[in-house]
PDB file of C-alpha atoms in Angstrom:
ATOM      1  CA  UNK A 765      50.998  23.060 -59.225  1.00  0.00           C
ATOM      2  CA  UNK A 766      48.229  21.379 -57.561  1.00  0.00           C
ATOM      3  CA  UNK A 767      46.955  24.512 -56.141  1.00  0.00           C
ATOM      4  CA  UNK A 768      43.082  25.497 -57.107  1.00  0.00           C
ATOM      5  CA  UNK A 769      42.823  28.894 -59.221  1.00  0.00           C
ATOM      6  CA  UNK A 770      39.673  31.070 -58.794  1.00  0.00           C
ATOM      7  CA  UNK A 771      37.985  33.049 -61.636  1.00  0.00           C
ATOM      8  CA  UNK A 772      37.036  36.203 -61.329  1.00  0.00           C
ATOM      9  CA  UNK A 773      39.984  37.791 -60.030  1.00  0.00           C
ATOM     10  CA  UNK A 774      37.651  40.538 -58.893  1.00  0.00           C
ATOM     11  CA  UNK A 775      33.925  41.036 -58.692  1.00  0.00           C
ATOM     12  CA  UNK A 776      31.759  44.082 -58.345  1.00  0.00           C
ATOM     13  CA  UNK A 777      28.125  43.815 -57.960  1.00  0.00           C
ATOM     14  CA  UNK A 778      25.339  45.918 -56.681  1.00  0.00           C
ATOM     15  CA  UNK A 779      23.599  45.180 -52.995  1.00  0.00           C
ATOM     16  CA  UNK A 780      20.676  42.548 -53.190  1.00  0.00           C
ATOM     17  CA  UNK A 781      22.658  41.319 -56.706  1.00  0.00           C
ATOM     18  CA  UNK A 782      23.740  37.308 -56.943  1.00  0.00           C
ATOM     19  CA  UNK A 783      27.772  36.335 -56.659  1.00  0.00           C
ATOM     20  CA  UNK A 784      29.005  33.891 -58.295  1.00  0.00           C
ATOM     21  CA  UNK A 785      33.118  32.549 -58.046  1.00  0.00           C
ATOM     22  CA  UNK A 786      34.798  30.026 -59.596  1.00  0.00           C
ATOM     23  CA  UNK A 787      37.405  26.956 -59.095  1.00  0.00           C
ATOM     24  CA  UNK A 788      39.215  24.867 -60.841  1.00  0.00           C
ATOM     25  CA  UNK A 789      42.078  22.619 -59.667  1.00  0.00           C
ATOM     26  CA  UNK A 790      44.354  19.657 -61.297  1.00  0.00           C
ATOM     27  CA  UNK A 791      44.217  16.768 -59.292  1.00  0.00           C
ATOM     28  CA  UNK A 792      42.214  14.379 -57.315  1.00  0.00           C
ATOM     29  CA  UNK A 793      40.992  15.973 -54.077  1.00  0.00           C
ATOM     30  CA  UNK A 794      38.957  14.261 -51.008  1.00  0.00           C
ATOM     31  CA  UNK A 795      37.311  17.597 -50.411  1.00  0.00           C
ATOM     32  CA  UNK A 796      37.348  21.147 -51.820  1.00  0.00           C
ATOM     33  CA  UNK A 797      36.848  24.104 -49.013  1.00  0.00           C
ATOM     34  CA  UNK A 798      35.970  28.067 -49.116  1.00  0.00           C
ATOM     35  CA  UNK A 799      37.245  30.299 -47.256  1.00  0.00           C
ATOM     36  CA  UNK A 800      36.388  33.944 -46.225  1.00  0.00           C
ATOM     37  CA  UNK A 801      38.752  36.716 -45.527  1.00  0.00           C
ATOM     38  CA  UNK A 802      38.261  39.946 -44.551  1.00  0.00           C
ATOM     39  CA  UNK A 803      41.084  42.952 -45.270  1.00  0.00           C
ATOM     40  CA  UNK A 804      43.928  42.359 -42.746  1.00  0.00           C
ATOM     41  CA  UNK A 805      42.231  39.569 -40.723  1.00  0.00           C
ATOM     42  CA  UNK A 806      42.640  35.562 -41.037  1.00  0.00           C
ATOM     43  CA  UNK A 807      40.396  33.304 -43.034  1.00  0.00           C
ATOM     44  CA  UNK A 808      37.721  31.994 -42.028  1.00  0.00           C
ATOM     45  CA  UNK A 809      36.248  28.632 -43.208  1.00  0.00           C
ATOM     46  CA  UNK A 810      32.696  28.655 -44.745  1.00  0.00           C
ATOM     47  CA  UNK A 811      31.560  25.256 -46.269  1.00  0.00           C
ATOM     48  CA  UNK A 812      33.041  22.034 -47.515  1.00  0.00           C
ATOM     49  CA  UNK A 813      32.397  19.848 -50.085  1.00  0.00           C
ATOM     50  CA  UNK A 814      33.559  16.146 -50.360  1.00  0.00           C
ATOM     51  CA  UNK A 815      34.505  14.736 -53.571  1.00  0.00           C
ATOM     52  CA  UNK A 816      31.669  12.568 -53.439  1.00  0.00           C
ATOM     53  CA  UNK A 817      29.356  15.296 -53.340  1.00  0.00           C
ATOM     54  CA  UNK A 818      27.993  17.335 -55.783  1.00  0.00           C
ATOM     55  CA  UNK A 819      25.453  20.286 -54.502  1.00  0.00           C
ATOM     56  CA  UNK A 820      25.725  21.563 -50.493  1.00  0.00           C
ATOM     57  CA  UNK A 821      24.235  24.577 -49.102  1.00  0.00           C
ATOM     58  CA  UNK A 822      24.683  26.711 -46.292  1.00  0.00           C
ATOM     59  CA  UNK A 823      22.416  30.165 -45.617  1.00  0.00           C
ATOM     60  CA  UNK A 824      23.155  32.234 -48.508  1.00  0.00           C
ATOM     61  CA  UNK A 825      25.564  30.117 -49.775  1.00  0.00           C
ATOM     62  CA  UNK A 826      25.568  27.327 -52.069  1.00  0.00           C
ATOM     63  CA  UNK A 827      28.557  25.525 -53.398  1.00  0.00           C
ATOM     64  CA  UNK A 828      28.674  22.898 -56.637  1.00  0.00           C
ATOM     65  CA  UNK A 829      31.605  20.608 -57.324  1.00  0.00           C
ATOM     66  CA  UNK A 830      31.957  19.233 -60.496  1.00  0.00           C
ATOM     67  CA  UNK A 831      34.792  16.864 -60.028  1.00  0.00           C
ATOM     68  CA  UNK A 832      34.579  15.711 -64.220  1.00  0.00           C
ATOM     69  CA  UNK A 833      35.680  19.101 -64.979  1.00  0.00           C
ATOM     70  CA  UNK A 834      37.986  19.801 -62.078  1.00  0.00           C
ATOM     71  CA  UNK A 835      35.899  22.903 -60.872  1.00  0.00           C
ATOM     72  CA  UNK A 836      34.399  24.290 -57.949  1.00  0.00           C
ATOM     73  CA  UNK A 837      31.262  27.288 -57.816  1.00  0.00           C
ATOM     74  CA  UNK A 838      30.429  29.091 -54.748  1.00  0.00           C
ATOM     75  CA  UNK A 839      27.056  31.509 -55.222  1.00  0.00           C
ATOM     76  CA  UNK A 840      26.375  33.887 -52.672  1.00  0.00           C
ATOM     77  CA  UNK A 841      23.043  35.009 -53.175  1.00  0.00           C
ATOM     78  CA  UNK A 842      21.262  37.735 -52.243  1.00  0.00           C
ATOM     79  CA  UNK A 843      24.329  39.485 -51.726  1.00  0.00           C
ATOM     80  CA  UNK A 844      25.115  42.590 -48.736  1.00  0.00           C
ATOM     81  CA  UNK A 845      27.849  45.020 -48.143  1.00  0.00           C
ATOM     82  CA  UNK A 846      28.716  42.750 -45.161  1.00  0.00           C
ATOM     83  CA  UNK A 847      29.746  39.903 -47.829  1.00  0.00           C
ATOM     84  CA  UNK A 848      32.759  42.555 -49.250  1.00  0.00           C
ATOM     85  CA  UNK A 849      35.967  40.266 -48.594  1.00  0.00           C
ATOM     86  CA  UNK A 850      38.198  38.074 -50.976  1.00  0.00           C
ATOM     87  CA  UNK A 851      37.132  34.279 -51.225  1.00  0.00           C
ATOM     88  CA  UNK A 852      39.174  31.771 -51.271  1.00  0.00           C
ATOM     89  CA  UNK A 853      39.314  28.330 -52.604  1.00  0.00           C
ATOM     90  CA  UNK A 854      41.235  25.332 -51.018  1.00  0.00           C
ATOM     91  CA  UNK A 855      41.730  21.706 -51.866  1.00  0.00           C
ATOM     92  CA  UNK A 856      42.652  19.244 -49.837  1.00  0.00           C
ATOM     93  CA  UNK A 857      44.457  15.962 -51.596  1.00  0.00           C
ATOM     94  CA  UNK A 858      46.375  13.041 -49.759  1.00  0.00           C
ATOM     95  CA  UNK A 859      49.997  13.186 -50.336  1.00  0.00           C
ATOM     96  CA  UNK A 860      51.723  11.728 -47.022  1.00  0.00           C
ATOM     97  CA  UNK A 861      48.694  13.605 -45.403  1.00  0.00           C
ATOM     98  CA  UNK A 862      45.867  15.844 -45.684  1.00  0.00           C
ATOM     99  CA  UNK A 863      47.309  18.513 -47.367  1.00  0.00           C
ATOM    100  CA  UNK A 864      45.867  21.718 -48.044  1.00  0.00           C
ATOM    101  CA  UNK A 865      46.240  24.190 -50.941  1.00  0.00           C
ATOM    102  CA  UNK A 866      44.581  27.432 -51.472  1.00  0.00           C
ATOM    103  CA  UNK A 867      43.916  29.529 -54.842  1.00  0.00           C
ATOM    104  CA  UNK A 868      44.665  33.035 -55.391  1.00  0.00           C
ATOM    105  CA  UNK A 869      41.409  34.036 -54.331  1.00  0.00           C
ATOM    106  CA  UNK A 870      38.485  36.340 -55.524  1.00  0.00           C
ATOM    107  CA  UNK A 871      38.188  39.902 -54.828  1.00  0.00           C
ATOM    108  CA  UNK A 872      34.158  40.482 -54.052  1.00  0.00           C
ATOM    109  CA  UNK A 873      33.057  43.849 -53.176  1.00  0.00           C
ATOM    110  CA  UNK A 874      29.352  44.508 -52.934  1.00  0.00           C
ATOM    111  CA  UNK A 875      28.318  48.202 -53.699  1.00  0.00           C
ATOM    112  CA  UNK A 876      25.144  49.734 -51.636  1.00  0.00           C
TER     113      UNK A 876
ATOM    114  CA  UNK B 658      38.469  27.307 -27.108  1.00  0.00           C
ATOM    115  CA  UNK B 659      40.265  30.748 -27.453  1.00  0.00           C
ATOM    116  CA  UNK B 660      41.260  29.633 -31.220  1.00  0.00           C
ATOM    117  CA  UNK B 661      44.505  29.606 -32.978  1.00  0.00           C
ATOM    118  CA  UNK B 662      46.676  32.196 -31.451  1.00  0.00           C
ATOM    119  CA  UNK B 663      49.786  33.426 -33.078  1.00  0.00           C
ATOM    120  CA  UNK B 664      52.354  35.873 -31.721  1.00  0.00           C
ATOM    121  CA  UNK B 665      53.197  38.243 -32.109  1.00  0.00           C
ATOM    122  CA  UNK B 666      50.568  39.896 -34.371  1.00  0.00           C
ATOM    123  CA  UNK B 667      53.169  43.186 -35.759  1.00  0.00           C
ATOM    124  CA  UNK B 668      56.935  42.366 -35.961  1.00  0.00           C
ATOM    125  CA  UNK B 669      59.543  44.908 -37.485  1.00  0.00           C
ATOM    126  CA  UNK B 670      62.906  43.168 -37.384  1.00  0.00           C
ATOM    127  CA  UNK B 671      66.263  44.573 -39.401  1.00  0.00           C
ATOM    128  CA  UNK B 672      67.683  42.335 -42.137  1.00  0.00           C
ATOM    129  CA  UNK B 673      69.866  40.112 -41.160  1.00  0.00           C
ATOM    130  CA  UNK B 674      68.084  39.243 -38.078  1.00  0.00           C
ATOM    131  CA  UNK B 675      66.548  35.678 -36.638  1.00  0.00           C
ATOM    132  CA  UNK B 676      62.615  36.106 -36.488  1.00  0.00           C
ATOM    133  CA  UNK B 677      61.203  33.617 -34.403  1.00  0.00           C
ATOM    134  CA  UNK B 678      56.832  33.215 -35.338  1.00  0.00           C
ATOM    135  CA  UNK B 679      54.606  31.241 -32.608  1.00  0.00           C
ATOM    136  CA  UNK B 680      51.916  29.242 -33.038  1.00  0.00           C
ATOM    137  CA  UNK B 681      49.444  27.559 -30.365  1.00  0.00           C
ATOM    138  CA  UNK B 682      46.452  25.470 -32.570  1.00  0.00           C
ATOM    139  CA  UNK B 683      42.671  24.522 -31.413  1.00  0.00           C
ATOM    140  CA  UNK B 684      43.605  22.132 -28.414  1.00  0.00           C
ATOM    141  CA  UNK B 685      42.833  18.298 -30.438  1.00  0.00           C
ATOM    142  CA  UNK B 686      43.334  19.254 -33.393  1.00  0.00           C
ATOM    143  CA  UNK B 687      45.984  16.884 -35.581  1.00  0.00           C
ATOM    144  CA  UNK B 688      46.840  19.258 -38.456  1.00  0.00           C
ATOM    145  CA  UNK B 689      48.794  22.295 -38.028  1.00  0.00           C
ATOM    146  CA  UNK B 690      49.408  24.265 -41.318  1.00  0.00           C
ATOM    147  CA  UNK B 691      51.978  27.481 -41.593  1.00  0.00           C
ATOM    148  CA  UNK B 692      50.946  29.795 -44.625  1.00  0.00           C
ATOM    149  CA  UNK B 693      52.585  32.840 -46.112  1.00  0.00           C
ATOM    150  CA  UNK B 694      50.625  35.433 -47.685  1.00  0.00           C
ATOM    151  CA  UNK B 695      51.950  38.518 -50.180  1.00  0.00           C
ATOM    152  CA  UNK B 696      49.734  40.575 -52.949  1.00  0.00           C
ATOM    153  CA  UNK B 697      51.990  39.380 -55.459  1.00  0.00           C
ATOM    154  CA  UNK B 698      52.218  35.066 -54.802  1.00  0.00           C
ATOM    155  CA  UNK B 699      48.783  34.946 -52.564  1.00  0.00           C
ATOM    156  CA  UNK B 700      48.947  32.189 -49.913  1.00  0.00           C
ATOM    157  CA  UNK B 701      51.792  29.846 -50.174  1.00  0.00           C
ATOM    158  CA  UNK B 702      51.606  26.902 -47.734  1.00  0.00           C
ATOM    159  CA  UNK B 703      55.030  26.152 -46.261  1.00  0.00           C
ATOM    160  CA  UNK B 704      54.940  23.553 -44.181  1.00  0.00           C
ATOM    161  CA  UNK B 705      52.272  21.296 -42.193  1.00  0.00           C
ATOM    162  CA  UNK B 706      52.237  18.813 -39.384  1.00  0.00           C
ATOM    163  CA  UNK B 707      50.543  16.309 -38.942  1.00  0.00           C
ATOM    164  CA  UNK B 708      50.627  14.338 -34.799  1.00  0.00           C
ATOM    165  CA  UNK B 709      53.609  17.069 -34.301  1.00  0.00           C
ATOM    166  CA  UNK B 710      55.555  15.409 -37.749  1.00  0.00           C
ATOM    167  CA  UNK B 711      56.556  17.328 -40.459  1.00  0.00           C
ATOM    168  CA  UNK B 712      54.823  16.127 -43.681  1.00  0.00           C
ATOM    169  CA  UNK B 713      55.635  18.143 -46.326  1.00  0.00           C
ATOM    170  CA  UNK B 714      58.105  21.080 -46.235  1.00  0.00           C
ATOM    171  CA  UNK B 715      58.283  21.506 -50.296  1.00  0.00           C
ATOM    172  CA  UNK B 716      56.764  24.971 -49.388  1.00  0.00           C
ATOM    173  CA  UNK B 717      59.938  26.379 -47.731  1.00  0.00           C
ATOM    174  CA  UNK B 718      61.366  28.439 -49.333  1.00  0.00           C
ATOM    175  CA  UNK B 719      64.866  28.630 -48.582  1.00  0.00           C
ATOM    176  CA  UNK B 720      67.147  26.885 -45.682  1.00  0.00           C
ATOM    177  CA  UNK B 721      67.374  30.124 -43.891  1.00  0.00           C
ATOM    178  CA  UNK B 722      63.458  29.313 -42.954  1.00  0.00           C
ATOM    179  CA  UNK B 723      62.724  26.151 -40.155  1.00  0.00           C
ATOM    180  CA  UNK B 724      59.769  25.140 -38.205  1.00  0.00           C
ATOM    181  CA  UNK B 725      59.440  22.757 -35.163  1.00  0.00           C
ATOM    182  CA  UNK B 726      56.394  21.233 -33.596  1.00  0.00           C
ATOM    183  CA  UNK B 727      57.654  19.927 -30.253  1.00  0.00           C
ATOM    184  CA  UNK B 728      54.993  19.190 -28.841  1.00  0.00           C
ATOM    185  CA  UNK B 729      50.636  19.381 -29.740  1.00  0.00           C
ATOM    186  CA  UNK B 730      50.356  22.892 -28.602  1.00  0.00           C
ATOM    187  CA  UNK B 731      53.004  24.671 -29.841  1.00  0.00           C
ATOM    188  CA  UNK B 732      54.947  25.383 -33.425  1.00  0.00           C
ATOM    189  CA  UNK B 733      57.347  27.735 -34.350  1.00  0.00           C
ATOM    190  CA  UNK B 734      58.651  28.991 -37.741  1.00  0.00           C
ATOM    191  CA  UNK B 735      62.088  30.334 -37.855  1.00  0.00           C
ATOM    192  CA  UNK B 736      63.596  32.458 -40.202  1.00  0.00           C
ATOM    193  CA  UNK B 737      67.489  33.107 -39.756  1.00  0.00           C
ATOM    194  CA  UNK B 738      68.664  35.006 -41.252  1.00  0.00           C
ATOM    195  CA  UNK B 739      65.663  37.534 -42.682  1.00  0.00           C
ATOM    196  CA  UNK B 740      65.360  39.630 -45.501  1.00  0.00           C
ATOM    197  CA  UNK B 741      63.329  42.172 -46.999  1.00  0.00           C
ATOM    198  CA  UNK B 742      62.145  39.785 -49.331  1.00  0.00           C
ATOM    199  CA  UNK B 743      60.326  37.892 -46.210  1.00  0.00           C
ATOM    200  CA  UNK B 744      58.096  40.033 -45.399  1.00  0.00           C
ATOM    201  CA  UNK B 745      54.451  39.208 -45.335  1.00  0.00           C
ATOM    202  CA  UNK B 746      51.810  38.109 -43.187  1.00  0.00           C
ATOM    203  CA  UNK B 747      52.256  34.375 -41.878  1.00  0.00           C
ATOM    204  CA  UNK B 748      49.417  32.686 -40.669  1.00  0.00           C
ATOM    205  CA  UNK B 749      48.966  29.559 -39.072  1.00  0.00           C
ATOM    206  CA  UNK B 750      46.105  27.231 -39.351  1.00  0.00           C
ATOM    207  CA  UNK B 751      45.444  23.833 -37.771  1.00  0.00           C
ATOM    208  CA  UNK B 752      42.325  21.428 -38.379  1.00  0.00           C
ATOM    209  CA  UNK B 753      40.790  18.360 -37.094  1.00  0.00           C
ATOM    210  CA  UNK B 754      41.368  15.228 -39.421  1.00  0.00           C
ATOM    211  CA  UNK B 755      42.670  17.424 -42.293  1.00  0.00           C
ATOM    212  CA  UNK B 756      39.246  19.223 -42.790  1.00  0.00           C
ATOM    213  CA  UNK B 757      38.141  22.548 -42.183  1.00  0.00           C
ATOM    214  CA  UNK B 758      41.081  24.843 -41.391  1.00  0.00           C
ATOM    215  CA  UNK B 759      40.764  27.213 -38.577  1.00  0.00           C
ATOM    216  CA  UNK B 760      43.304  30.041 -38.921  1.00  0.00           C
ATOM    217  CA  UNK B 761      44.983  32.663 -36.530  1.00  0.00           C
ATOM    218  CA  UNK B 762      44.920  35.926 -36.894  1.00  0.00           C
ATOM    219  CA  UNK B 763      48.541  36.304 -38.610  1.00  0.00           C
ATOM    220  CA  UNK B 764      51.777  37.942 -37.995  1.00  0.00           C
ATOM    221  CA  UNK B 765      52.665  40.758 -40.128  1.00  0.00           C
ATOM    222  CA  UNK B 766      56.249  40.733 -40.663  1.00  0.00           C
ATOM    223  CA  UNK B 767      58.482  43.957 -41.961  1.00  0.00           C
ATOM    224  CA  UNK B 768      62.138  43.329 -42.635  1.00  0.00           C
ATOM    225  CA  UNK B 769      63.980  46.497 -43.021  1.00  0.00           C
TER     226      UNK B 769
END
């Protein structure tokens, strides 16, 4: 499978507390993307990273790809109950296309 | 733009029965990704387009399931006949260029 697996499965930290998920993957991507979801609703994209790239930020959010090692981090610092959602990592590889291939995800909830 | 919209959002169907899931994507956009999602396998990607052609269906998972992309604003996914075993929440997502993916907001499918 080419598909990108996060580590934790779950997280629980307290409000104000740093986040930090994990991602690694098997194969050569052009970019590596997280996603948000909150419970019932679709995901929504929060940052990309190309392969070429090794540190991006965004707000609270900072992403490193490591591309040696096959692995992905997303920190969310600073964290609020607002973040609470599972987190999602997707890589996206040429075969014919663009294709697109999400983890199992991460489990984050932030406790007040 | 109103989005990707997908209808219908609930459907209850009884086994046995042809299910028929729409998709409109982000007017432009050249990708157009259908996703399944369970607790148990997380989000499996299906199928995705790519200028209305079928790229890779590997993600099907049985000939009782079909999509079409007739044209750039529409897609449909199929599934004759259903089974309990289908039900989940399918989303679609489409993106510009293969990047980020913007997603619907699902159809949650019961087979009884």
């Amino acid at each position: 499978s080419q598909q990108g697996e996060e580590d934790p499965q779950a997280l629980s930290i307290q409000e104000g507390e740093n986040a930090t998920m994990n991602c690694s993957y098997k194969t050569s991507i052009n970019n590596l993307q997280w996603y948000r979801q909150n419970s019932g609703r679709g995901l929504v994209h929060l940052i990309l990273i190309r392969s070429n790239e090794r540190e991006k930020h965004s707000g609270r959010l900072r992403v490193t790809l490591d591309t040696s090692k096959k692995s992905s981090s997303l920190l969310i610092t600073a964290s609020r109950a607002a973040d609470t959602a599972s987190y999602f990592c997707a890589t996206s590889f040429v075969q014919g296309a663009q294709k697109l291939v999400f983890g199992q995800g991460t489990r984050l909830t932030i406790n007040p | 733009d109103a989005g990707v919209i997908q209808s219908p959002r609930h459907e209850v169907t009884e086994m046995g029965q042809e299910v028929t899931l729409r998709c409109k994507p982000i007017s432009g956009h050249d990708y157009l990704f259908w996703y399944r999602q369970t607790m148990m396998r997380g989000l499996e990607l299906l199928i995705y387009f790519n200028n209305n052609v079928p790229i890779d269906d590997s993600g099907m998972p049985e000939d009782r399931f079909s999509a079409k992309m007739p044209n750039a604003s529409f897609s449909t996914l199929k599934i004759q006949p259903s089974e309990p075993r289908d039900s989940a929440v399918y989303f679609c997502a489409s993106s510009l260029g293969g990047e980020s993916a913007f997603f619907g907001q699902g159809t949650r499918l019961t087979v009884v």
